[in-house]
Amino acid sequence: MASHTEISPREAADRLAVRELIDAYAHCADRRDAKGQMSLFTEDTRFLVFMDATAAEPTQTLHGRESLAPVFDNLNVYRATTHFNGQSTISLDGDDRATGESYCLAHHIGVDESGQRTLMIASIRYLDEFTKRDGDWYFAERRLMVDWTETRPSTP
């Protein structure tokens, strides 16, 4: 654990900006703002999905901001989602690079063709590489690691 007895205002601002980036991602997901979500990534981003966090190879690998649209649009299959961001660890590397790990519990309400509601909860960790461009922080690479999921009936 890092000691933060004295940090510069710039470091404090960068740490806050990275955390706000992480939270903006979840906010855009829950509001179905795919364009807003995509804007949080660099043009040349990499997005890797590991549906099994223990797997050596990703389930899906996407390159470039525009390739993210179908993934983010896929949230529209759910009636509602709520992403609860938990703890995060951010390591700054100079003035314009950072890495981090953040936890998220993602709740997904689905309704099948018979009208039956389900709740799917996914425990997710994100392993991120961030870059600062023109004063703003972006995801340069995001690894979505699914640690576990649970699906159960849900009542309205």
Backbone as ProteinMPNN parsed JSONL, in Angstrom:
{"seq_chain_A": "MASHTEISPREAADRLAVRELIDAYAHCADRRDAKGQMSLFTEDTRFLVFMDATAAEPTQTLHGRESLAPVFDNLNVYRATTHFNGQSTISLDGDDRATGESYCLAHHIGVDESGQRTLMIASIRYLDEFTKRDGDWYFAERRLMVDWTETRPSTP", "coords_chain_A": {"N_chain_A": [[0.854, -1.164, 0.0], [0.582, 2.175, -0.832], [2.048, 5.144, 0.558], [0.474, 8.15, 1.32], [1.02, 10.57, 2.579], [1.975, 13.012, 1.837], [1.099, 14.408, -1.07], [1.308, 15.828, -4.3], [-0.693, 18.577, -5.515], [-1.218, 18.14, -8.221], [-0.893, 15.332, -8.516], [-2.968, 14.475, -6.855], [-5.147, 15.534, -8.269], [-4.906, 14.096, -10.669], [-5.316, 11.459, -9.771], [-7.962, 11.656, -8.859], [-9.208, 12.308, -11.302], [-8.785, 9.954, -12.794], [-10.255, 8.129, -11.282], [-12.796, 9.247, -11.617], [-13.068, 8.769, -14.334], [-13.287, 5.972, -14.378], [-15.719, 5.748, -12.99], [-17.379, 7.153, -14.763], [-17.5, 5.425, -16.929], [-19.1, 3.308, -15.891], [-21.426, 4.757, -15.363], [-22.203, 5.617, -17.955], [-22.68, 3.095, -19.09], [-24.92, 2.197, -17.61], [-26.786, 4.078, -18.38], [-27.116, 3.585, -21.005], [-25.507, 4.886, -22.854], [-23.756, 4.535, -25.279], [-22.094, 5.931, -27.08], [-21.022, 7.927, -25.424], [-19.671, 6.27, -23.632], [-17.798, 5.084, -25.351], [-16.265, 7.325, -25.926], [-14.586, 7.575, -23.812], [-12.336, 6.178, -24.261], [-9.117, 5.76, -25.879], [-8.405, 6.385, -29.348], [-6.975, 4.232, -30.423], [-7.415, 2.123, -28.73], [-7.343, -0.912, -26.729], [-9.484, -3.547, -25.872], [-10.179, -6.106, -23.82], [-11.938, -9.03, -23.106], [-12.491, -11.267, -20.559], [-14.327, -13.83, -19.956], [-13.972, -15.84, -18.189], [-12.04, -15.337, -15.587], [-9.783, -16.775, -14.939], [-8.747, -17.783, -17.223], [-6.204, -18.149, -19.723], [-6.252, -16.897, -22.165], [-8.099, -14.239, -23.726], [-11.705, -14.103, -24.022], [-12.75, -12.425, -25.87], [-11.319, -9.992, -27.995], [-10.873, -6.644, -28.707], [-9.994, -4.045, -30.915], [-9.358, -0.654, -31.17], [-11.395, 2.267, -30.864], [-13.89, 2.417, -32.261], [-14.599, -0.245, -32.536], [-15.789, -0.925, -30.199], [-18.49, -0.338, -30.082], [-20.522, -2.425, -30.686], [-20.263, -4.058, -28.405], [-20.914, -2.385, -26.235], [-23.473, -1.637, -27.019], [-24.726, -4.057, -26.692], [-25.669, -4.165, -24.11], [-28.246, -3.36, -24.252], [-29.916, -5.541, -24.347], [-30.803, -5.994, -21.857], [-33.271, -5.084, -19.429], [-32.627, -3.287, -17.43], [-29.612, -2.069, -15.911], [-27.258, -1.962, -13.248], [-24.287, -0.788, -12.158], [-22.082, -1.195, -9.601], [-19.362, 0.37, -8.508], [-16.462, -0.565, -6.779], [-13.657, -0.855, -4.663], [-10.565, 0.567, -5.768], [-7.32, 0.551, -7.222], [-4.791, 2.668, -8.07], [-1.962, 3.401, -9.962], [0.228, 5.865, -10.673], [2.288, 6.735, -13.42], [4.598, 8.721, -14.138], [3.712, 11.79, -15.834], [1.647, 11.228, -17.604], [0.746, 8.606, -17.78], [-0.81, 5.702, -16.392], [-1.737, 2.894, -14.352], [-4.215, 0.54, -13.28], [-6.464, -1.238, -11.056], [-9.775, -2.118, -10.662], [-12.803, -2.857, -8.938], [-16.067, -4.198, -9.542], [-19.525, -4.706, -9.073], [-21.867, -5.859, -11.126], [-25.177, -5.533, -11.942], [-27.792, -7.02, -13.701], [-30.906, -6.796, -15.108], [-33.058, -8.891, -16.686], [-35.639, -9.83, -19.042], [-37.442, -12.511, -20.166], [-39.028, -14.038, -23.105], [-41.441, -14.996, -22.123], [-42.057, -13.25, -20.153], [-40.838, -13.59, -17.746], [-38.793, -12.36, -15.217], [-35.279, -11.996, -14.663], [-32.378, -11.809, -12.6], [-29.111, -11.131, -13.123], [-26.025, -11.207, -11.695], [-22.78, -10.009, -11.901], [-19.513, -10.401, -10.856], [-16.924, -8.352, -11.338], [-13.622, -7.536, -12.312], [-11.591, -4.889, -13.361], [-8.727, -4.474, -15.229], [-6.651, -1.994, -15.929], [-5.055, 0.237, -18.272], [-4.123, 3.52, -18.434], [-4.061, 6.664, -20.157], [-2.984, 10.034, -20.483], [-4.122, 12.636, -22.374], [-3.896, 15.722, -23.89], [-4.58, 16.911, -21.462], [-6.662, 15.356, -20.451], [-7.771, 12.231, -19.073], [-7.807, 8.879, -20.358], [-8.973, 5.56, -21.183], [-6.521, 3.409, -22.231], [-6.105, 0.746, -22.469], [-8.312, -1.813, -21.551], [-9.046, -4.462, -19.518], [-11.509, -6.675, -18.979], [-12.419, -8.645, -16.44], [-14.172, -11.398, -15.572], [-15.032, -12.614, -12.576], [-17.013, -14.137, -11.276], [-20.422, -15.188, -11.829], [-23.929, -14.942, -11.138], [-27.171, -16.066, -11.681], [-30.592, -15.527, -11.182], [-34.136, -15.924, -10.496], [-36.196, -12.981, -10.567], [-38.298, -10.598, -8.993], [-40.685, -8.052, -9.885]], "CA_chain_A": [[0.0, 0.0, 0.0], [1.372, 3.401, -0.958], [1.853, 6.175, 1.562], [0.049, 9.4, 0.699], [1.034, 11.636, 3.564], [2.142, 14.254, 1.086], [1.069, 14.272, -2.524], [1.155, 17.128, -4.939], [-2.045, 18.835, -6.034], [-1.334, 17.515, -9.547], [-1.122, 13.904, -8.325], [-4.327, 14.34, -6.315], [-6.078, 15.798, -9.373], [-4.834, 12.966, -11.603], [-5.969, 10.306, -9.145], [-9.395, 11.923, -8.9], [-9.656, 12.244, -12.697], [-8.821, 8.547, -13.202], [-11.402, 7.521, -10.605], [-13.99, 9.743, -12.292], [-13.133, 8.055, -15.613], [-13.827, 4.648, -14.054], [-17.138, 5.922, -12.665], [-18.093, 7.578, -15.977], [-17.72, 4.207, -17.711], [-20.261, 2.625, -15.323], [-22.592, 5.63, -15.559], [-22.61, 5.517, -19.368], [-23.234, 1.755, -19.305], [-26.262, 2.124, -17.03], [-27.665, 5.003, -19.095], [-27.094, 3.13, -22.4], [-24.839, 5.933, -23.622], [-22.62, 3.863, -25.911], [-21.181, 6.937, -27.636], [-20.308, 8.499, -24.287], [-18.77, 5.239, -23.127], [-16.697, 4.961, -26.313], [-15.433, 8.532, -25.879], [-13.674, 7.458, -22.679], [-11.213, 5.364, -24.721], [-8.28, 6.304, -26.946], [-8.752, 5.887, -30.692], [-6.271, 2.971, -30.681], [-7.583, 1.33, -27.513], [-7.537, -2.365, -26.718], [-10.483, -3.958, -24.882], [-10.128, -7.563, -23.746], [-12.96, -9.587, -22.224], [-12.212, -12.598, -20.048], [-15.537, -14.32, -19.291], [-13.412, -16.642, -17.109], [-10.85, -14.579, -15.187], [-8.627, -17.662, -14.799], [-8.307, -18.209, -18.557], [-4.968, -17.53, -20.216], [-6.575, -16.107, -23.356], [-9.394, -13.564, -23.621], [-12.859, -14.572, -24.775], [-12.943, -11.46, -26.954], [-10.334, -8.908, -28.055], [-11.292, -5.585, -29.612], [-8.971, -3.034, -31.171], [-9.884, 0.606, -31.683], [-12.599, 2.802, -30.221], [-15.116, 2.101, -33.005], [-14.942, -1.66, -32.359], [-16.475, -1.087, -28.918], [-19.924, -0.06, -30.215], [-21.414, -3.584, -30.505], [-20.173, -4.557, -27.027], [-21.683, -1.49, -25.38], [-24.869, -1.731, -27.451], [-25.26, -5.334, -26.227], [-26.364, -3.964, -22.835], [-29.656, -3.102, -24.534], [-30.719, -6.756, -24.172], [-31.288, -5.978, -20.48], [-34.243, -4.051, -19.091], [-31.89, -2.296, -16.639], [-28.364, -2.499, -15.288], [-26.669, -1.088, -12.235], [-22.892, -1.138, -11.885], [-21.565, -0.634, -8.35], [-17.902, 0.346, -8.464], [-15.914, -0.715, -5.441], [-12.302, -0.37, -4.447], [-9.681, 0.663, -6.933], [-5.919, 0.848, -6.973], [-4.27, 3.415, -9.217], [-0.53, 3.708, -9.885], [0.628, 6.841, -11.688], [3.613, 6.522, -14.001], [4.912, 9.98, -14.793], [2.635, 12.77, -15.963], [0.587, 10.901, -18.562], [0.452, 7.169, -17.834], [-1.208, 5.108, -15.118], [-2.351, 1.568, -14.398], [-5.123, 0.389, -12.164], [-7.386, -2.362, -10.921], [-10.986, -1.697, -9.967], [-13.812, -3.891, -8.751], [-17.425, -3.787, -9.874], [-20.625, -5.663, -9.072], [-22.773, -5.434, -12.193], [-26.495, -6.149, -11.826], [-28.472, -6.989, -14.994], [-32.289, -7.281, -15.081], [-33.518, -9.354, -17.99], [-36.999, -10.345, -19.123], [-37.507, -13.412, -21.314], [-40.212, -13.912, -23.953], [-42.653, -15.307, -21.348], [-42.252, -12.207, -19.165], [-40.112, -13.929, -16.515], [-37.621, -11.511, -14.927], [-34.115, -12.607, -14.029], [-31.303, -10.931, -12.15], [-27.775, -11.692, -13.287], [-25.005, -10.398, -11.041], [-21.423, -10.379, -12.305], [-18.402, -9.807, -10.112], [-15.964, -7.988, -12.391], [-12.443, -6.706, -12.038], [-11.039, -4.256, -14.551], [-7.293, -4.203, -15.205], [-6.626, -0.87, -16.862], [-3.938, 1.12, -18.586], [-4.668, 4.844, -18.713], [-3.156, 7.652, -20.729], [-3.469, 11.408, -20.407], [-3.921, 13.334, -23.641], [-4.447, 17.081, -23.876], [-5.099, 17.217, -20.144], [-7.737, 14.447, -20.046], [-7.414, 10.818, -18.94], [-8.566, 7.932, -21.181], [-8.574, 4.159, -21.154], [-5.7, 2.964, -23.359], [-6.435, -0.677, -22.524], [-9.187, -2.248, -20.463], [-9.269, -5.907, -19.434], [-12.688, -6.983, -18.182], [-12.203, -9.98, -15.881], [-15.369, -11.864, -14.863], [-14.649, -13.563, -11.533], [-18.134, -15.052, -11.111], [-21.762, -14.686, -12.125], [-25.053, -15.659, -10.566], [-28.446, -15.685, -12.293], [-31.707, -16.048, -10.398], [-35.403, -15.233, -10.783], [-36.358, -11.676, -9.923], [-39.667, -10.09, -9.013], [-40.736, -6.61, -10.118]], "C_chain_A": [[0.902, 1.231, 0.0], [1.044, 4.365, 0.176], [1.524, 7.484, 0.859], [0.009, 10.539, 1.713], [1.215, 12.988, 2.913], [2.13, 13.932, -0.399], [0.829, 15.653, -3.101], [-0.294, 17.337, -5.37], [-2.258, 18.185, -7.405], [-1.611, 16.025, -9.417], [-2.53, 13.66, -7.796], [-5.359, 14.536, -7.423], [-6.084, 14.642, -10.366], [-5.527, 11.736, -11.035], [-7.493, 10.464, -9.165], [-9.932, 11.79, -10.32], [-9.737, 10.803, -13.184], [-10.013, 7.854, -12.546], [-12.714, 7.984, -11.243], [-14.165, 9.102, -13.664], [-13.75, 6.674, -15.402], [-15.327, 4.75, -13.771], [-17.957, 6.354, -13.877], [-18.413, 6.385, -16.867], [-18.983, 3.497, -17.217], [-21.532, 3.451, -15.535], [-23.105, 5.53, -16.996], [-23.237, 4.157, -19.659], [-24.677, 1.696, -18.808], [-27.259, 3.055, -17.708], [-27.765, 4.655, -20.577], [-26.538, 4.212, -23.32], [-23.574, 5.347, -24.236], [-21.617, 4.86, -26.482], [-20.365, 7.604, -26.527], [-19.292, 7.531, -23.721], [-17.557, 5.098, -24.052], [-15.746, 6.146, -26.226], [-14.44, 8.512, -24.724], [-12.399, 6.698, -23.035], [-10.401, 6.104, -25.781], [-8.731, 5.706, -28.272], [-8.183, 4.494, -30.933], [-6.372, 2.006, -29.495], [-7.603, -0.167, -27.784], [-8.504, -2.67, -25.59], [-10.527, -5.475, -24.92], [-11.131, -8.054, -22.718], [-12.554, -11.008, -21.866], [-13.459, -13.052, -19.296], [-15.185, -15.278, -18.15], [-12.083, -15.987, -16.742], [-9.612, -15.449, -15.038], [-8.068, -18.117, -16.14], [-7.05, -17.455, -18.976], [-5.234, -16.597, -21.391], [-7.942, -15.447, -23.203], [-10.463, -14.237, -24.466], [-13.056, -13.707, -26.018], [-11.876, -10.379, -26.844], [-10.791, -7.912, -29.109], [-10.176, -4.561, -29.724], [-9.624, -1.796, -31.762], [-11.212, 0.985, -31.061], [-13.877, 2.365, -30.937], [-15.54, 0.648, -32.836], [-15.721, -1.914, -31.078], [-17.995, -0.956, -29.026], [-20.801, -1.298, -30.022], [-21.401, -4.128, -29.079], [-21.033, -3.695, -26.11], [-23.163, -1.517, -25.745], [-25.529, -3.018, -26.95], [-25.966, -5.204, -24.872], [-27.852, -3.706, -23.032], [-30.523, -4.353, -24.441], [-31.306, -6.817, -22.762], [-32.289, -4.846, -20.276], [-33.563, -2.922, -18.322], [-30.585, -2.914, -16.158], [-27.973, -1.479, -14.234], [-25.276, -1.618, -11.934], [-22.442, -0.419, -10.618], [-20.047, -0.755, -8.368], [-17.45, 0.287, -7.018], [-14.511, -0.154, -5.371], [-11.525, -0.326, -5.761], [-8.285, 1.003, -6.453], [-5.376, 1.505, -8.228], [-2.798, 3.711, -8.962], [-0.187, 4.653, -11.025], [2.059, 6.558, -12.13], [3.967, 7.77, -14.795], [3.683, 10.859, -14.883], [1.46, 12.303, -16.809], [0.286, 9.418, -18.706], [0.05, 6.707, -16.436], [-1.735, 3.705, -15.387], [-3.281, 1.464, -13.205], [-5.9, -0.909, -12.207], [-8.588, -1.847, -10.153], [-11.992, -2.841, -9.971], [-15.196, -3.329, -9.05], [-18.376, -4.966, -9.688], [-21.659, -5.129, -10.047], [-24.065, -6.236, -12.107], [-27.236, -5.94, -13.147], [-29.872, -7.588, -14.845], [-32.691, -7.636, -16.511], [-34.958, -9.835, -17.901], [-37.069, -11.23, -20.364], [-38.845, -13.262, -22.044], [-41.504, -14.234, -23.219], [-42.938, -14.253, -20.279], [-41.543, -12.466, -17.84], [-38.882, -13.04, -16.371], [-36.507, -12.346, -14.309], [-33.156, -11.5, -13.607], [-30.0, -11.687, -12.326], [-26.801, -10.716, -12.647], [-23.649, -10.921, -11.49], [-20.425, -9.644, -11.426], [-17.262, -9.615, -11.108], [-14.789, -7.243, -11.775], [-11.983, -6.138, -13.374], [-9.553, -4.017, -14.311], [-7.05, -3.194, -16.316], [-5.237, -0.278, -17.061], [-4.571, 2.43, -19.035], [-3.605, 5.714, -19.362], [-3.815, 9.023, -20.65], [-3.105, 12.099, -21.707], [-4.63, 14.681, -23.583], [-5.157, 17.394, -22.559], [-6.199, 16.312, -19.637], [-7.244, 13.004, -20.008], [-8.367, 9.95, -19.753], [-8.109, 6.509, -20.872], [-7.746, 3.878, -22.406], [-5.912, 1.465, -23.573], [-7.285, -1.009, -21.318], [-9.367, -3.752, -20.589], [-10.418, -6.143, -18.465], [-12.57, -8.439, -17.746], [-13.45, -10.385, -15.09], [-14.927, -12.941, -13.87], [-15.752, -14.579, -11.26], [-19.427, -14.367, -11.542], [-22.784, -15.541, -11.385], [-26.318, -15.146, -11.25], [-29.557, -16.347, -11.492], [-32.984, -15.322, -10.809], [-35.48, -13.926, -10.002], [-37.811, -11.258, -10.018], [-39.65, -8.587, -9.228], [-40.826, -5.798, -8.854]], "O_chain_A": [[1.872, 1.3, 0.755], [-0.077, 4.4, 0.684], [2.21, 7.882, -0.083], [-0.907, 11.362, 1.71], [0.674, 13.991, 3.379], [3.032, 13.272, -0.916], [0.229, 16.522, -2.469], [-1.032, 16.371, -5.565], [-3.361, 17.732, -7.711], [-2.468, 15.495, -10.124], [-3.209, 12.735, -8.243], [-6.334, 13.788, -7.505], [-7.143, 14.247, -10.852], [-6.25, 11.045, -11.754], [-8.218, 9.513, -9.455], [-11.002, 11.216, -10.522], [-10.664, 10.456, -13.916], [-10.707, 7.071, -13.196], [-13.642, 7.189, -11.391], [-15.295, 8.909, -14.113], [-14.63, 6.257, -16.156], [-16.111, 3.934, -14.255], [-19.115, 5.958, -14.005], [-19.475, 6.338, -17.489], [-19.84, 3.125, -18.019], [-22.589, 2.902, -15.85], [-24.305, 5.375, -17.221], [-24.221, 4.075, -20.394], [-25.557, 1.198, -19.511], [-28.466, 2.832, -17.614], [-28.434, 5.363, -21.329], [-27.039, 4.422, -24.424], [-22.464, 5.62, -23.779], [-20.409, 4.649, -26.375], [-19.162, 7.818, -26.677], [-18.178, 7.923, -23.371], [-16.422, 5.004, -23.583], [-14.542, 5.988, -26.433], [-13.543, 9.353, -24.669], [-11.489, 6.584, -22.214], [-10.924, 6.963, -26.49], [-9.362, 4.65, -28.308], [-8.828, 3.662, -31.572], [-5.493, 1.167, -29.298], [-7.843, -0.62, -28.903], [-8.378, -2.133, -24.49], [-10.877, -6.062, -25.943], [-11.173, -7.556, -21.593], [-12.307, -11.842, -22.737], [-13.637, -12.704, -18.129], [-15.996, -15.504, -17.252], [-11.114, -16.071, -17.498], [-8.497, -14.927, -15.011], [-7.024, -18.768, -16.187], [-6.859, -16.288, -18.634], [-4.515, -15.617, -21.584], [-8.848, -16.034, -22.613], [-10.17, -14.857, -25.488], [-13.47, -14.189, -27.072], [-11.563, -9.906, -25.751], [-11.062, -8.279, -30.252], [-9.5, -4.252, -28.743], [-10.361, -1.885, -32.744], [-12.046, 0.128, -30.769], [-14.847, 1.982, -30.283], [-16.722, 0.334, -32.976], [-16.258, -3.005, -30.889], [-18.714, -1.422, -28.142], [-21.757, -1.231, -29.25], [-22.425, -4.611, -28.595], [-21.796, -4.219, -25.298], [-24.017, -1.429, -24.862], [-26.75, -3.069, -26.799], [-26.782, -6.058, -24.526], [-28.633, -3.821, -22.088], [-31.75, -4.246, -24.454], [-32.212, -7.609, -22.504], [-32.166, -3.78, -20.878], [-33.873, -1.748, -18.525], [-30.473, -4.132, -16.019], [-28.313, -0.299, -14.322], [-25.113, -2.761, -11.506], [-22.422, 0.811, -10.565], [-19.507, -1.855, -8.255], [-17.976, 0.986, -6.151], [-14.215, 0.892, -5.949], [-11.792, -1.068, -6.706], [-8.096, 1.651, -5.423], [-5.49, 0.955, -9.324], [-2.426, 4.203, -7.896], [-0.298, 4.294, -12.197], [2.918, 6.194, -11.327], [3.668, 7.862, -15.985], [2.733, 10.704, -14.115], [0.386, 12.902, -16.752], [-0.369, 9.016, -19.667], [0.51, 7.249, -15.43], [-2.128, 3.376, -16.507], [-3.148, 2.211, -12.235], [-5.986, -1.581, -13.235], [-8.437, -1.212, -9.109], [-12.024, -3.669, -10.881], [-15.462, -2.146, -8.841], [-18.072, -6.088, -10.094], [-22.254, -4.074, -9.823], [-24.051, -7.464, -12.19], [-27.303, -4.82, -13.654], [-30.008, -8.76, -14.495], [-32.666, -6.799, -17.413], [-35.439, -10.201, -16.828], [-36.794, -10.775, -21.475], [-39.688, -12.457, -21.648], [-42.571, -13.79, -23.644], [-43.944, -14.344, -19.575], [-41.635, -11.658, -16.916], [-38.04, -12.968, -17.266], [-36.756, -13.273, -13.539], [-33.134, -10.412, -14.182], [-29.808, -12.756, -11.746], [-26.757, -9.541, -13.01], [-23.398, -12.126, -11.464], [-20.487, -8.424, -11.274], [-16.713, -10.577, -11.646], [-14.942, -6.44, -10.855], [-11.989, -6.831, -14.391], [-9.17, -3.425, -13.303], [-7.221, -3.499, -17.496], [-4.385, -0.289, -16.173], [-5.442, 2.447, -19.904], [-2.408, 5.525, -19.145], [-5.036, 9.152, -20.738], [-1.939, 12.147, -22.096], [-5.817, 14.76, -23.266], [-6.196, 18.054, -22.541], [-6.641, 16.471, -18.499], [-6.403, 12.605, -20.813], [-9.564, 10.226, -19.837], [-7.009, 6.287, -20.367], [-8.221, 4.088, -23.522], [-5.901, 0.978, -24.704], [-7.02, -0.551, -20.207], [-9.787, -4.255, -21.632], [-10.31, -5.845, -17.276], [-12.614, -9.351, -18.571], [-13.752, -9.787, -14.057], [-14.505, -14.029, -14.26], [-15.466, -15.756, -11.037], [-19.512, -13.14, -11.609], [-22.534, -16.7, -11.055], [-26.512, -13.937, -11.384], [-29.499, -17.533, -11.165], [-32.931, -14.242, -11.397], [-34.903, -13.79, -8.923], [-38.479, -11.535, -11.014], [-38.712, -7.911, -8.805], [-40.875, -4.57, -8.911]]}, "name": "protein", "num_of_chains": 1, "seq": "MASHTEISPREAADRLAVRELIDAYAHCADRRDAKGQMSLFTEDTRFLVFMDATAAEPTQTLHGRESLAPVFDNLNVYRATTHFNGQSTISLDGDDRATGESYCLAHHIGVDESGQRTLMIASIRYLDEFTKRDGDWYFAERRLMVDWTETRPSTP"}
